[in-house]
Short mmCIF file of C-alpha atoms in Angstrom, two decimals:
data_model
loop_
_atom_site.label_atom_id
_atom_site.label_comp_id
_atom_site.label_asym_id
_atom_site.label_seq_id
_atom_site.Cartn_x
_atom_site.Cartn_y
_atom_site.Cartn_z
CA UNK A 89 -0.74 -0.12 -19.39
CA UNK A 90 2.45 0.42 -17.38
CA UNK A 91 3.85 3.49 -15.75
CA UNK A 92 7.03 4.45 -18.06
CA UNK A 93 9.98 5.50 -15.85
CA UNK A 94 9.24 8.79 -16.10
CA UNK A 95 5.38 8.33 -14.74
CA UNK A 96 6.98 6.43 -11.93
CA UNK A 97 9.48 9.25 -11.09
CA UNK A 98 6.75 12.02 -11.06
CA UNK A 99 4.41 9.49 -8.71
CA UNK A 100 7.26 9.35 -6.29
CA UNK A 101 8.39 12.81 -6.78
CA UNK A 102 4.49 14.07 -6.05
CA UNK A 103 4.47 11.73 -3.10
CA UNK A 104 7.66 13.63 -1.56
CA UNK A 105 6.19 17.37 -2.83
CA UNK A 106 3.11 16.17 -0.34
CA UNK A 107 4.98 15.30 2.76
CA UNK A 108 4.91 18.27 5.47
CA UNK A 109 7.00 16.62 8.83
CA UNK A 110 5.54 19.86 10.34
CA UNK A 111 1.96 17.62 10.43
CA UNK A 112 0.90 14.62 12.21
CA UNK A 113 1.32 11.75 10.29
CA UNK A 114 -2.31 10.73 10.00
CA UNK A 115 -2.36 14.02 7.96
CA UNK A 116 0.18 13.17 5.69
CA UNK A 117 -1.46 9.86 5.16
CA UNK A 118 -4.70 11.08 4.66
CA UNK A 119 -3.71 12.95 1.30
CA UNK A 120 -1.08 10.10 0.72
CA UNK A 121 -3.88 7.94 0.05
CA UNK A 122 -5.42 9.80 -2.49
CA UNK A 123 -2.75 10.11 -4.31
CA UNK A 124 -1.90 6.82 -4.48
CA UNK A 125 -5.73 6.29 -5.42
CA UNK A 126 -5.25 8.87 -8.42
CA UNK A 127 -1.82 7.82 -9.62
CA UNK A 128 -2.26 4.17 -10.37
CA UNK A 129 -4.47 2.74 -12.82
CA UNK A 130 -7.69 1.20 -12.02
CA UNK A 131 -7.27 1.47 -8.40
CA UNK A 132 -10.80 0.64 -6.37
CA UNK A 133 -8.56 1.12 -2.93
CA UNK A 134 -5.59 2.46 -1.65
CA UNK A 135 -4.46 3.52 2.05
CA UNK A 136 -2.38 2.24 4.80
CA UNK A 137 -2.89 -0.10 7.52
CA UNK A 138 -0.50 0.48 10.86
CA UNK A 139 1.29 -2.13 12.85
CA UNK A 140 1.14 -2.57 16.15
CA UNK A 141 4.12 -1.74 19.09
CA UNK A 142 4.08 -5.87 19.25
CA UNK A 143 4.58 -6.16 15.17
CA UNK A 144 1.86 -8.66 14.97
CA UNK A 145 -1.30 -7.13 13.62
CA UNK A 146 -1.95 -4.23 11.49
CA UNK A 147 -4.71 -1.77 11.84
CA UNK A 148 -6.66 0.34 9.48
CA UNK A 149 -5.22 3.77 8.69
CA UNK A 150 -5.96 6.46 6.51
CA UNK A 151 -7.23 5.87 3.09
CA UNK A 152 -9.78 5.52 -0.09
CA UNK A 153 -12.39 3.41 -1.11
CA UNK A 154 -15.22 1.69 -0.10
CA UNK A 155 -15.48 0.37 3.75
CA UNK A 156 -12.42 -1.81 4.86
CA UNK A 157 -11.37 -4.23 7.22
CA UNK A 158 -10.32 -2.47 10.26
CA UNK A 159 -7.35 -5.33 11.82
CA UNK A 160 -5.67 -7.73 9.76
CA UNK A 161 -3.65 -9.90 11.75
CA UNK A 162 0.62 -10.45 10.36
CA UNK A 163 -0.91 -14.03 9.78
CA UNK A 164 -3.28 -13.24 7.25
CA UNK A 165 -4.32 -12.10 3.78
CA UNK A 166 -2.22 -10.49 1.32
CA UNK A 167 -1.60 -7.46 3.61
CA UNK A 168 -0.09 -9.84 6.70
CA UNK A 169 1.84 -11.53 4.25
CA UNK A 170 3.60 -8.98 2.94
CA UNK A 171 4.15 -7.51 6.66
CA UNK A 172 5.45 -11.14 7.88
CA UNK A 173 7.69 -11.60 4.69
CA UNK A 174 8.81 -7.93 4.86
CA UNK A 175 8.72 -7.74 1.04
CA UNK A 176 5.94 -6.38 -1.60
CA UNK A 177 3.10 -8.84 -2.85
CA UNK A 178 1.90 -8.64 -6.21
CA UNK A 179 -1.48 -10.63 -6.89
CA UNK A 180 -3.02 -11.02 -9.88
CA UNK A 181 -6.38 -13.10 -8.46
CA UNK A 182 -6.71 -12.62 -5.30
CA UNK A 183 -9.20 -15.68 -5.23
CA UNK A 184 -6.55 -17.51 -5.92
CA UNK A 185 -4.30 -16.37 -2.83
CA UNK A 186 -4.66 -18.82 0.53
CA UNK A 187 -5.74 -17.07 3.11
CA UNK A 188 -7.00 -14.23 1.26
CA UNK A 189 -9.71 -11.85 3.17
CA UNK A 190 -12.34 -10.31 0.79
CA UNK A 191 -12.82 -7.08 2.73
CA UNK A 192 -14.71 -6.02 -0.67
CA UNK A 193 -16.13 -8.97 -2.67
CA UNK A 194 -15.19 -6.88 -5.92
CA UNK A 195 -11.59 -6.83 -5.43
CA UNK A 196 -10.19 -8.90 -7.77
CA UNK A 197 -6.41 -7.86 -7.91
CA UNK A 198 -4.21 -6.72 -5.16
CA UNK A 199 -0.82 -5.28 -4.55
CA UNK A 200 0.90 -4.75 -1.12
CA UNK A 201 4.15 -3.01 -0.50
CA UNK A 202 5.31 -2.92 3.57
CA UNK A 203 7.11 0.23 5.09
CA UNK A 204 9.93 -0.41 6.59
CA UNK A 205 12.36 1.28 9.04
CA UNK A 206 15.60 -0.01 10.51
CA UNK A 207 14.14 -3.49 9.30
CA UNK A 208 10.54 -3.47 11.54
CA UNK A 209 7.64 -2.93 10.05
CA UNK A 210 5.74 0.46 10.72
CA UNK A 211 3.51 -0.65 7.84
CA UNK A 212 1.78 -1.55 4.47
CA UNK A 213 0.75 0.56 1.45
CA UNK A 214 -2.06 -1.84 -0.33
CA UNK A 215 -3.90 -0.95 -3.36
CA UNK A 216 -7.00 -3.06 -4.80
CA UNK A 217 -8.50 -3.13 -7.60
CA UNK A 218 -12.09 -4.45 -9.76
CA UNK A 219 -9.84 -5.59 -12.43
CA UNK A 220 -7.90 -8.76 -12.90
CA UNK A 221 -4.01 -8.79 -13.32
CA UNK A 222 -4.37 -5.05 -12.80
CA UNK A 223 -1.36 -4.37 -11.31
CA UNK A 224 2.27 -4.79 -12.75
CA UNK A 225 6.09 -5.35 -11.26
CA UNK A 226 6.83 -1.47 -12.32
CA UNK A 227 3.86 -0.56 -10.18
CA UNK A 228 5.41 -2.83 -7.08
CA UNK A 229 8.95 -0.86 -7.57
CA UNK A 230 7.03 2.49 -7.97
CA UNK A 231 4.67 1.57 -4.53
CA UNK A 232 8.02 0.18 -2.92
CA UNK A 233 9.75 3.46 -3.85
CA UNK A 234 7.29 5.49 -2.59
CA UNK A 235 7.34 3.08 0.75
CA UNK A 236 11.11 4.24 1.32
CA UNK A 237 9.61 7.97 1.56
CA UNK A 238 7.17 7.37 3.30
CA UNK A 239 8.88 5.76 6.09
CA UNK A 240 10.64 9.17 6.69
CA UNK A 241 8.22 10.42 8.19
CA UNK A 242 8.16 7.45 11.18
CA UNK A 243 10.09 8.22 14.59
#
């Protein structure tokens, strides 16, 4: 099932609605996350890992799910990639992706969208899930949406 444009539209809309610049931005993550985990289908993870003054490694930030890897260096995994190539990753088996790193061994499908400001990135939104092929190219504009608001909220 895809989101219909509408779906999309409220996702994004609730994601703004939930922003408070008045609050740290670990605390506007924190809820963030869980509505990313409610708002897309099948979703076994979702949350944010935080790159580094340097741009070269990203680190664990808020989020839900089972246990996670805590740094994830630009040079690997799906999450790396999509920091180093600046641009959202959409994988259907991530078995199948070189250089992969099975922080759960159940993840099967995953999809990455970075957040960007003034072209650096502050960022990556990644969602995982059990399932196969789970995720489609209307979620990646919907999660790359939703990275545009989100970067608001970085100095």
């Amino acid at each position: 099932m895809e989101f219909s444009h509408k779906e999309g539209q409220t996702l994004a809309l609730t994601v703004s609605y939930l922003i408070d610049e008045s609050l740290p931005l670990v605390s506007n993550l924190a809820n963030l996350s869980r509505a990313l985990f409610d708002g897309f289908k099948n979703v076994s993870w979702a949350g944010f890992y935080l790159a580094n003054e340097e741009g070269n490694t990203l680190y664990l930030g808020p989020y839900q799910g089972p246990l996670a890897c805590t740094v994830i260096p630009f040079s690997k995994g799906v999450c790396g990639y999509s920091a180093t190539n600046k641009r959202s990753v959409l994988v259907d088996n991530v078995h199948t992706f070189e250089g992969h790193i099975a922080c759960s061994s159940s993840t099967n499908s995953e999809l990455v969208a970075p957040i960007l400001k003034n072209d650096k990135v502050l960022g990556v939104i990644d969602l995982d899930s059990n399932e196969l092929s789970n995720f489609t190219k209307e979620d990646a504009k919907i999660l790359e949406e939703i990275a545009l608001i989100i970067a608001k909220l970085f100095p």
